Coordinates of C-alpha atoms in Angstrom, one line a residue:
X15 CA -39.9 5.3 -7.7
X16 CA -36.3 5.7 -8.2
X17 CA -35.6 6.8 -11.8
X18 CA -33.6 3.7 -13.8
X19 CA -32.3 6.0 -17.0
X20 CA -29.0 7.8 -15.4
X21 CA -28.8 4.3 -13.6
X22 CA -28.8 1.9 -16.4
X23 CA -26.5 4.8 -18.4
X24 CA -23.9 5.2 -16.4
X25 CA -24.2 0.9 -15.0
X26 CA -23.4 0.6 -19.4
X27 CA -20.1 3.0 -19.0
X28 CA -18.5 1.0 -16.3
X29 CA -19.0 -2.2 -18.3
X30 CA -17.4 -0.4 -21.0
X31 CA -14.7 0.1 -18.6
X32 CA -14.4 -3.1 -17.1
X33 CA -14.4 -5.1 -20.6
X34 CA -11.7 -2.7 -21.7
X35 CA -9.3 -3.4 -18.6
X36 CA -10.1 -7.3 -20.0
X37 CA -7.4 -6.2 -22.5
X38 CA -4.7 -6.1 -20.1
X39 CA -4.8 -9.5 -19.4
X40 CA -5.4 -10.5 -22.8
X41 CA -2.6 -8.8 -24.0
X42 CA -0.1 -10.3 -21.7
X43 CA -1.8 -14.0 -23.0
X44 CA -1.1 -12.9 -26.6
X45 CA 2.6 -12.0 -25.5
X46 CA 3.8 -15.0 -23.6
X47 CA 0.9 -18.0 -24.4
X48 CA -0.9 -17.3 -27.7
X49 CA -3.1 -20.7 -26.9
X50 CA -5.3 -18.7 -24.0
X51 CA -5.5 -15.0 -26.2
X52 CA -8.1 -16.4 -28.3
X53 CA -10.8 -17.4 -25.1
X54 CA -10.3 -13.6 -24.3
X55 CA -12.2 -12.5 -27.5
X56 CA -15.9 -13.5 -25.8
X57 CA -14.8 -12.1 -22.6
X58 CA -14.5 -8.7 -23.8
X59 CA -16.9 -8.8 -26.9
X60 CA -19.7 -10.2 -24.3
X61 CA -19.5 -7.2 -21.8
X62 CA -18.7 -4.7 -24.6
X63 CA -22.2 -5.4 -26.3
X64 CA -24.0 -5.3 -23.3
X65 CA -22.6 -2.0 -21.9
X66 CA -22.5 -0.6 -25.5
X67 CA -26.3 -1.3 -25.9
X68 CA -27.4 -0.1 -22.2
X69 CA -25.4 3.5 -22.7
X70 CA -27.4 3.4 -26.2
X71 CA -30.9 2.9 -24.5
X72 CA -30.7 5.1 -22.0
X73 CA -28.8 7.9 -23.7
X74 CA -30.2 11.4 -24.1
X75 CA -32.0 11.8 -21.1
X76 CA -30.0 14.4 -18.1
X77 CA -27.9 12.5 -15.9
X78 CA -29.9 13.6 -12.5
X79 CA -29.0 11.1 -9.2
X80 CA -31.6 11.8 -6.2
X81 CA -30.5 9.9 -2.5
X82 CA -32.6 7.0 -4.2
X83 CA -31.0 6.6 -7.5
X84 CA -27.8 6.5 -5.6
X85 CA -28.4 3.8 -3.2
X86 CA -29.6 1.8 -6.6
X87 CA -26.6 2.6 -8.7
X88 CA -24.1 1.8 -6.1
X89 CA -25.6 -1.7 -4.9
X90 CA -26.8 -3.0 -8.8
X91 CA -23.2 -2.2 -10.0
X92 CA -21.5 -4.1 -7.4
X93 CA -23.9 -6.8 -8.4
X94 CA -23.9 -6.9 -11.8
X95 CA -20.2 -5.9 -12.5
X96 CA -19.0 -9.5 -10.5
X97 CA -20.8 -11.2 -12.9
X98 CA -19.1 -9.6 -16.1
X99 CA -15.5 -9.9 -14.2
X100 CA -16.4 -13.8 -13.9
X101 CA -16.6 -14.8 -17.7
X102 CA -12.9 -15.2 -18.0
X103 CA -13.1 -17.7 -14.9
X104 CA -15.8 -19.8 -16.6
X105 CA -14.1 -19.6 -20.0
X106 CA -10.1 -19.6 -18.8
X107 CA -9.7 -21.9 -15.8
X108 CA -11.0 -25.6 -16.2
X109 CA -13.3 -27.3 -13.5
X110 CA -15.0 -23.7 -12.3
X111 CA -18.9 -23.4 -11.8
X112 CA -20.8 -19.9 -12.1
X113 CA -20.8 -20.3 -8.3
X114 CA -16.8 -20.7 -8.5
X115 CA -16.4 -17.8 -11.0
X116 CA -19.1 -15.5 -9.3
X117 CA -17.2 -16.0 -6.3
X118 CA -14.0 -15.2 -7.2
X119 CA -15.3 -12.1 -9.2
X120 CA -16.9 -10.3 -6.0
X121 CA -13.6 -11.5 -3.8
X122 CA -12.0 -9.6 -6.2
X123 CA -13.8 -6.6 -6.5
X124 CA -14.9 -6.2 -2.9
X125 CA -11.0 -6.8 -2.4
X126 CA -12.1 -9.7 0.4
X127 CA -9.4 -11.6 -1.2
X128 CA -11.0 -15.4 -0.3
X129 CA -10.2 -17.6 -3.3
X130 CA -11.6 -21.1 -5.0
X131 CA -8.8 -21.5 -7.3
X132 CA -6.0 -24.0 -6.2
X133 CA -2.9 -24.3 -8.1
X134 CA -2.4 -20.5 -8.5
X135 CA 1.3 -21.5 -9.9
X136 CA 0.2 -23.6 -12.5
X137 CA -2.4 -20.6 -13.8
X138 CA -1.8 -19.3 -16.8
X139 CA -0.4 -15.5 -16.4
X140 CA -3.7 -13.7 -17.9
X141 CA -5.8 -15.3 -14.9
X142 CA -3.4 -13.7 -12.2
X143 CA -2.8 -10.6 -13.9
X144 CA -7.1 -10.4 -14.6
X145 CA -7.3 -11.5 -10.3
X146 CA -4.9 -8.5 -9.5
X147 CA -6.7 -6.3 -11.7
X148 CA -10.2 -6.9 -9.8
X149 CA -8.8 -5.8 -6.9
X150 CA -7.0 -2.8 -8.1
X151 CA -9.8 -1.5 -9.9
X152 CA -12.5 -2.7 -7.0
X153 CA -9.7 -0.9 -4.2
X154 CA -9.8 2.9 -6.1
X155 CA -13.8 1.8 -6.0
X156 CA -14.2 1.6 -2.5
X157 CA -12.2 4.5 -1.9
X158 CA -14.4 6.8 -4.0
X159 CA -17.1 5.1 -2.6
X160 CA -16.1 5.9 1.3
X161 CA -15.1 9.5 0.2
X162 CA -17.8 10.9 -2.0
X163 CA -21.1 8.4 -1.9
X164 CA -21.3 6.9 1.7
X165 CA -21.6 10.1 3.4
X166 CA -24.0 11.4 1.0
X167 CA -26.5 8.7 1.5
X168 CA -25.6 8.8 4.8
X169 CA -24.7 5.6 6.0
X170 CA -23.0 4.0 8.9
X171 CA -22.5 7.3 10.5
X172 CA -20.6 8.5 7.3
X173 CA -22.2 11.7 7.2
X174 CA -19.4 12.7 9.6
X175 CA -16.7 12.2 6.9
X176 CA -18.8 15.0 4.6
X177 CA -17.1 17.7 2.8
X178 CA -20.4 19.4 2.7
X179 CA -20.0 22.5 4.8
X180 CA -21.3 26.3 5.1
X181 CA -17.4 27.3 5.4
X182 CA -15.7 26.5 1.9
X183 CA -12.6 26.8 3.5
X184 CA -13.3 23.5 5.0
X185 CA -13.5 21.7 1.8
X186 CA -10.4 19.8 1.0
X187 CA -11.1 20.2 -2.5
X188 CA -14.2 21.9 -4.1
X189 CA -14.4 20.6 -7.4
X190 CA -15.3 16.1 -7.3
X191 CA -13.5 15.9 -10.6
X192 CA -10.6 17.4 -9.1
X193 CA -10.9 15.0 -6.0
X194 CA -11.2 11.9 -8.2
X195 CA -8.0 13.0 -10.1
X196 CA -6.0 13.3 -6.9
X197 CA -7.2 10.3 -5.4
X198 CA -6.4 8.5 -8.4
X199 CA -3.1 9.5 -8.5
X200 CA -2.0 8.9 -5.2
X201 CA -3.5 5.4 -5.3
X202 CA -1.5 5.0 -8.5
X203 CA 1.7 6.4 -6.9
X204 CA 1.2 3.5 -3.5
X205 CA 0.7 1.0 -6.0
X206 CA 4.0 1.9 -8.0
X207 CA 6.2 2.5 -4.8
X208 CA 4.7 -0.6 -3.3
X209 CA 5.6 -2.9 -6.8
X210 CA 9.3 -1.1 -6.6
X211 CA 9.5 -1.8 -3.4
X212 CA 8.6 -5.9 -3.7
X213 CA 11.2 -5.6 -6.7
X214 CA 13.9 -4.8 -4.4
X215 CA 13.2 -7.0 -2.1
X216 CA 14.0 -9.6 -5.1
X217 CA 10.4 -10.6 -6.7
X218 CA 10.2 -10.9 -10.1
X219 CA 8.6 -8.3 -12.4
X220 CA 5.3 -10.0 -12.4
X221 CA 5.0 -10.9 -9.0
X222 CA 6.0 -7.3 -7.9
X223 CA 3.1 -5.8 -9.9
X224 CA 0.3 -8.7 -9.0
X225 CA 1.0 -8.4 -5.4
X226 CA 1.5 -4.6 -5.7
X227 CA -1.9 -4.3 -6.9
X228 CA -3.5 -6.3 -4.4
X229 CA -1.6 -4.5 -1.4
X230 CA -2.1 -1.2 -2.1
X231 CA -6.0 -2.2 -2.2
X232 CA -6.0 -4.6 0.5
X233 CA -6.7 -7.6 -1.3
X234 CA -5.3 -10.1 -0.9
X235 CA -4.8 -12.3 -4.1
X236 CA -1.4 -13.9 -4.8
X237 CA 0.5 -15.7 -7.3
X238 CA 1.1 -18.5 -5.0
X239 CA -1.0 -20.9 -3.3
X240 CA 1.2 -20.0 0.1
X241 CA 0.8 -16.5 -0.5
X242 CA 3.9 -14.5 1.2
X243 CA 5.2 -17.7 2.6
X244 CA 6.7 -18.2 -1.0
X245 CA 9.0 -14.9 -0.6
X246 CA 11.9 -13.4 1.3
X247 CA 11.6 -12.0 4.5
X248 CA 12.4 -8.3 3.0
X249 CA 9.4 -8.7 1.0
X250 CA 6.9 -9.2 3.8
X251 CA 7.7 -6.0 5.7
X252 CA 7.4 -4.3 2.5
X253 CA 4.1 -5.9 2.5
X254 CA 3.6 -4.7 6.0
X255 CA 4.3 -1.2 5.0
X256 CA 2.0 -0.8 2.2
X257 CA -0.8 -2.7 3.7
X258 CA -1.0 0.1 6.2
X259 CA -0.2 2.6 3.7
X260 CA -3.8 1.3 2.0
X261 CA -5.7 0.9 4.9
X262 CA -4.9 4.9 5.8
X263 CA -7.0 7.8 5.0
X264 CA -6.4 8.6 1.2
X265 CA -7.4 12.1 1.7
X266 CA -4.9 12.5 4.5
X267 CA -2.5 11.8 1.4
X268 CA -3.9 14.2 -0.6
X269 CA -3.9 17.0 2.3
X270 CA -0.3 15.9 2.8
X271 CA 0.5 16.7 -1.0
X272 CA -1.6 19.7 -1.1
X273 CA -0.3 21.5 1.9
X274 CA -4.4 22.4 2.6
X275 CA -6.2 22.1 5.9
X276 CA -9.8 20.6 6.5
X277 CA -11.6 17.8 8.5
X278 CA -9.8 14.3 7.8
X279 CA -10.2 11.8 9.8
X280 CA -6.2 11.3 10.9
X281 CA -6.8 10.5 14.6
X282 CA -7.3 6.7 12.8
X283 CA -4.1 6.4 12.3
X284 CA -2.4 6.3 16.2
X285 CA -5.0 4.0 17.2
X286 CA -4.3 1.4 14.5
X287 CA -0.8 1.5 14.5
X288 CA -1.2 0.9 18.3
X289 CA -3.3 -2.5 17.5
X290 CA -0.7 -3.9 14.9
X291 CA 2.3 -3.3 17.8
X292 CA -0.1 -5.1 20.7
X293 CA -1.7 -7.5 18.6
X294 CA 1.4 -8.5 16.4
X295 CA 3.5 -8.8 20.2
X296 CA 0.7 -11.4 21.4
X297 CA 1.0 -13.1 17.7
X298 CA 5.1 -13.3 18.4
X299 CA 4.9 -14.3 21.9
X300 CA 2.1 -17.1 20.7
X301 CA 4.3 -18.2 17.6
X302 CA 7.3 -17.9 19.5
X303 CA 6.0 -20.7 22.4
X304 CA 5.3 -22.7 19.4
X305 CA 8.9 -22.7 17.9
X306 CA 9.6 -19.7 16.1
X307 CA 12.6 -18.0 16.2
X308 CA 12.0 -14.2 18.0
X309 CA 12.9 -12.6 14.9
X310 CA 10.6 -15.0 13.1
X311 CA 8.1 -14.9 15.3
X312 CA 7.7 -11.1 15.3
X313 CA 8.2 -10.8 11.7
X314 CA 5.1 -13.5 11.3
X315 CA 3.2 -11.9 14.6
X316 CA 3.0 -8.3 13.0
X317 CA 2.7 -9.5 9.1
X318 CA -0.6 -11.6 10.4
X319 CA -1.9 -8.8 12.8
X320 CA -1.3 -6.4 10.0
X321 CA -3.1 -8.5 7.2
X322 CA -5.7 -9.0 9.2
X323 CA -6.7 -5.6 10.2
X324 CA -6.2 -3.8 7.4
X325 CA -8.3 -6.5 5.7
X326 CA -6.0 -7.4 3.2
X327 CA -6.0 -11.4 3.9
X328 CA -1.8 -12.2 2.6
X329 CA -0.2 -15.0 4.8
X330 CA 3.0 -15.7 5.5
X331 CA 2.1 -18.2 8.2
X332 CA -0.7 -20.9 9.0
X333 CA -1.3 -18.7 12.6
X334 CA -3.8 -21.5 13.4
X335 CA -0.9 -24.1 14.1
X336 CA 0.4 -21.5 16.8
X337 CA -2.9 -22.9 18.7
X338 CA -6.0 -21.1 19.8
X339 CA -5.1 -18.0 21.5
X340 CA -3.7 -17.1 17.9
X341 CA -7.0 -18.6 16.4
X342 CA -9.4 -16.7 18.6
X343 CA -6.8 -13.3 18.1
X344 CA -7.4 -13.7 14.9
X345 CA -11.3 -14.3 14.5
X346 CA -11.3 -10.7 17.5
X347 CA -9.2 -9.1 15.1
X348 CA -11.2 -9.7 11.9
X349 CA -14.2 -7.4 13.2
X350 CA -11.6 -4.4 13.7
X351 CA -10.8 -2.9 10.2
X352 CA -8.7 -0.1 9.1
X353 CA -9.0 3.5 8.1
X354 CA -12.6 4.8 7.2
X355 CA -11.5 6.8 3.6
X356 CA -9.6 3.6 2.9
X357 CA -9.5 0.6 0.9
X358 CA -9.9 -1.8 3.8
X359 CA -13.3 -3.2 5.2
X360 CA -14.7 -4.4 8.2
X361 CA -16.5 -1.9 10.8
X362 CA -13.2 0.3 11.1
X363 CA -11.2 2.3 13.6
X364 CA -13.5 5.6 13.5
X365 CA -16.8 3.5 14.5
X366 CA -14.7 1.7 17.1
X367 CA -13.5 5.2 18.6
X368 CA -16.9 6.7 18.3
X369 CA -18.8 4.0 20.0
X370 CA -16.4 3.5 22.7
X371 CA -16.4 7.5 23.8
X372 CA -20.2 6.8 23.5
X373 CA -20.2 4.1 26.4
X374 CA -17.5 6.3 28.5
X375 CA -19.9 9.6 28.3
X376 CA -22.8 7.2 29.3
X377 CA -20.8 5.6 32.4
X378 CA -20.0 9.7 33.2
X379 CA -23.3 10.4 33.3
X380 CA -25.1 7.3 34.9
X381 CA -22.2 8.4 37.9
X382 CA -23.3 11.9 37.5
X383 CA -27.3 12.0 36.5
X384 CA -27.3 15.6 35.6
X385 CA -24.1 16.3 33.8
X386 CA -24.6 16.4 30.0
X387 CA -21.2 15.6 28.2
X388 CA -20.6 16.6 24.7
X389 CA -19.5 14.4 21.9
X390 CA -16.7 15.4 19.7
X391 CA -14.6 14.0 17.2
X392 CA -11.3 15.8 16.4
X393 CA -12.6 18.9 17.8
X394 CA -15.7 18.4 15.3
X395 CA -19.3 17.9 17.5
X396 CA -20.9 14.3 17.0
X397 CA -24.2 14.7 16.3
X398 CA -27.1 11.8 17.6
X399 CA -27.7 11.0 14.1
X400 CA -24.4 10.1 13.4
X401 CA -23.7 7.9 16.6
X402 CA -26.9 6.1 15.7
X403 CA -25.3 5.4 12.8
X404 CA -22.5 3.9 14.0
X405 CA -24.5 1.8 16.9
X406 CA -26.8 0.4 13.8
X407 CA -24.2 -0.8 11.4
X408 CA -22.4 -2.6 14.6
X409 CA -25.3 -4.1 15.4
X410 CA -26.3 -4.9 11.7
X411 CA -23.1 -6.3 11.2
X412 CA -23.7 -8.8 14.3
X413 CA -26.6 -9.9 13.3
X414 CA -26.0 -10.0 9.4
X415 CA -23.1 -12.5 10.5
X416 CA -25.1 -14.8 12.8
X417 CA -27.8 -15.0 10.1
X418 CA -25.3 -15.5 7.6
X419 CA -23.6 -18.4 9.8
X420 CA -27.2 -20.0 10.2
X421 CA -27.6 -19.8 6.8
X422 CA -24.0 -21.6 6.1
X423 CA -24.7 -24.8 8.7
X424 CA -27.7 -25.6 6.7
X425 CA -25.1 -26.1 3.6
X426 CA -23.2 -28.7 5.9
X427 CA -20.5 -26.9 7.0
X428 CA -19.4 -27.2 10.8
X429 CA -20.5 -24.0 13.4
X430 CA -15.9 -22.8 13.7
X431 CA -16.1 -22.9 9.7
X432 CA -19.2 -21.3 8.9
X433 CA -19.2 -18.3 11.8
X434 CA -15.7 -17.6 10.5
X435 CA -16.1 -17.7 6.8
X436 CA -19.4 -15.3 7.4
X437 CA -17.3 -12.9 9.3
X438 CA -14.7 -12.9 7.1
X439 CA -17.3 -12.3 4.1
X440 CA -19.2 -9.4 5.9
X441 CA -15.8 -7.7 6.9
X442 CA -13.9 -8.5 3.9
X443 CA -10.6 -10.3 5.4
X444 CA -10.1 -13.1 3.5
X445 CA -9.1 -16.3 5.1
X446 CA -11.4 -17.9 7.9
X447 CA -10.5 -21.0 10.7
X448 CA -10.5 -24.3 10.4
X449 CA -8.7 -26.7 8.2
X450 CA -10.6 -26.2 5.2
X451 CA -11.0 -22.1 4.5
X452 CA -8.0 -21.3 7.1
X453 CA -5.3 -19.0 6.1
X454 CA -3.3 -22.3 4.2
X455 CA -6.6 -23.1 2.5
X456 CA -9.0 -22.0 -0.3
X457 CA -13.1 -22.1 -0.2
X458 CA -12.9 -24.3 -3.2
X459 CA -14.3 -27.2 -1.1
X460 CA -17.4 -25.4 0.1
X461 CA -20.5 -26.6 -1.9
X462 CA -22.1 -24.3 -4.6
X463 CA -24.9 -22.6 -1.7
X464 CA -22.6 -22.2 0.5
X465 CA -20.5 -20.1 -1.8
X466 CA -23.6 -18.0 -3.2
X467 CA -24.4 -17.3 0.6
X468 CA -20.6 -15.8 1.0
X469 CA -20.5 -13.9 -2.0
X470 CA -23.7 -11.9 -1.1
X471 CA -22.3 -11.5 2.4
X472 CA -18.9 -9.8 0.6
X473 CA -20.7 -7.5 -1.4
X474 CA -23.2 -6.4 1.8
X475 CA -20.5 -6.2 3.8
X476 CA -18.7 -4.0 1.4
X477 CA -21.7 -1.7 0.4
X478 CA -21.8 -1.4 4.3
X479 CA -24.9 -3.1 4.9
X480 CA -27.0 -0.7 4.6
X481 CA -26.8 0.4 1.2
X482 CA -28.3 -2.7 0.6
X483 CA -30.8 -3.3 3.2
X484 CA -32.4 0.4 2.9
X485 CA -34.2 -1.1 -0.5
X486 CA -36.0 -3.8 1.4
X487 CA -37.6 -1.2 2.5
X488 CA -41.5 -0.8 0.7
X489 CA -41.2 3.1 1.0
X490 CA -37.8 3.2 -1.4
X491 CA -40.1 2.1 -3.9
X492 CA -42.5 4.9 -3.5
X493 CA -42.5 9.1 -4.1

């Protein structure tokens, strides 16, 4: 059995963390409405007990992770932490269930960016700021995550993207601390360049650092029920610009800064740039036959496409009123993802590029029986275990989201609503079709199962599947 000590121990210290960053928000409630500072006090308090007595227990003992304890530690906190970040839902915003707050929390944290609040204007400023916050914090997450954990356990194919290797020389940087500390600060750096940025292109203060927050980690949550479609034009491309800039490789950002050479996956980067410029054309020629202006209608066309792919979930448009071509675009799009190394979801550009050089070597050789064609990725060699990766989280993601759709039309919703709202969850977009979750609508209406169905779907679909799934299997369990 997996040991639980260094588990529990270091589940406590991120608590701690979390109920700490609760201060942030509370403080800004103290400083501009003293009525809502005081329901911050449980909030914090709560978490701070419960982290401060798990460390405690568990304390003393060497801090030792096996493959096991890592698959534990990575899908418990992602479960339990949702559930700490939802207490100042419950005890802040009126009318919210545990399956409201719950909701919200992993939206947040898995940066899916699907919300149940309505009337984000009339919020009080602790609520957005804490919403912003999720998603920072849950963005630099992921990004550790997709760098350092992921291709240790191996999952997805991630074993590609290892630093692990018998030539130092092909580390990018030796020392994880180090790492951490570099991709830390260049997340920070996107996120202050990106809040500038929105300042200049005339938001206010607050909104510049809400939506500079949920940008940089691909989001999603605004300060405004209508999302981008409540600011300038200027603001959107800025948008545009920085949702890419978080859906790249962050280590290609720190081998830029470092001047050093190794194995980072940059050939991501052509490929989805090449999607935004044909996918946002078809969105402008689409908007445009429905009325929009051609500036409009490619400003709209590559803001939508861009949100989309990179996962972030920010709308500037209802695309479903440009009819179904930009509907079905849309739900195509959602499965496509951005950079692995990234803060976005979904399966991603490098499983895309390595399961379709897969199919074109198979053609080559069904035409030519005995030629044997090798695999490589940026001059690196693909091994089978690797592309069997890849094949079973594409597969597991199709049949996660069918079972998760099943599991939806038994709550009442229609077939459209539910197989878009359980893609959306599993890739971690944001907004799905129809009239009730689309991109000019919340999941607020969705009944309490319904929402405890999607908010397991986010967080499987952001511990890529099979960091979950491996412990249903009875020989985790086991030496």
């Amino acid at each position: 059995m997996p040991s639980f000590r260094p588990v529990v121990f270091i589940g406590g210290l991120l608590v701690l963390v979390l109920a700490a960053t609760l201060v942030i928000p509370a403080l800004v409630e103290l400083a501009l409405d003293a009525d809502h500072a005081p329901e911050y006090l449980p909030c914090i308090a709560v978490p701070a007990f419960l982290g401060a007595t798990a460390v405690l227990a568990s304390r003393g003992a060497p801090i030792k992770l096996g493959i096991r304890e890592a698959y534990l530690l990575t899908s418990s906190l992602w479960i339990v932490l949702p559930l700490v970040a939802a207490l100042p839902f419950m005890w802040t915003v009126p009318n919210l269930s545990l399956a409201d707050a719950y909701f919200e929390a992993v939206s947040g944290l898995t940066t899916t960016g699907s919300t149940v609040i309505v009337g984000l204007e009339a919020m009080s400023p602790g609520v957005l700021l804490w919403r912003s916050l999720l998603q920072w914090v849950g963005g630099i997450g992921i990004v550790v995550m997709a760098v350092a954990v992921l291709p240790l356990l191996r999952v997805g194919g991630m074993q590609l993207m290892s630093r692990e290797s018998s030539d130092t020389s092909d580390k990018i940087l030796a020392r994880p601390r180090e790492l951490a500390t570099w991709l830390l600060s260049v997340y920070l750096g996107l996120t202050v360049l990106s809040a500038i940025g929105y300042g200049l292109a005339g938001l206010g203060g607050f909104d510049a650092v809400n939506h500079a927050m949920a940008t940089v980690s691909t989001g999603g949550f605004s300060t405004h029920d209508s999302s981008f479609g409540a600011f300038s034009p200027a603001a959107q491309w800025v948008a545009v610009v920085f949702m890419l800039a978080g859906a790249a490789p962050f280590l290609f950002y720190v081998q830029l800064l470092r001047g050093t050479s190794g194995f980072v996956p940059w050939s991501q980067i052509p490929p989805m740039l090449g999607v935004v410029l044909i996918g946002g054309g078809l969105m402008a020629v689409t908007a445009a036959g429905s009325g929009q202006s051609p500036i409009d209608a490619i400003r709209h066309g590559v803001f939508s496409v861009t949100s989309i792919i990179t996962t972030t979930g920010f709308a500037s448009y209802d695309w479903q009123s440009w009819g179904s071509f930009a509907a079905s675009l849309a739900l195509m799009l959602t499965f496509c993802g951005g950079c692995t190394g990234s803060t976005a979801g979904a399966v991603k550009i490098f499983r895309w590029q390595v399961l379709i050089q897969r199919f074109r070597i198979i053609t080559q050789e069904l035409i030519r029986p005995h030629r044997v064609v090798a695999q490589v990725y940026q001059s690196r060699a693909v091994s089978p275990e690797v592309v069997q990766g890849v094949m079973a989280f594409v597969l597991l993601t199709g049949a996660v989201t069918s079972l998760t759709t099943m599991a939806l039309t038994a709550t009442g919703l229609d077939l459209v609503t539910a197989f878009s709202a359980a893609a959306t969850a599993i890739t971690n977009v944001g907004p799905a079709l129809g009239p009730i979750a689309g991109p000019a609508g919340t999941f607020a209406p969705f009944p309490d199962a319904a929402k405890w169905i999607l908010s397991f779907a986010m967080l499987l679909g952001r511990l890529e599947l099979l960091t979950v799934l491996v412990m249903l299997e009875p020989g985790f369990w086991h030496r």
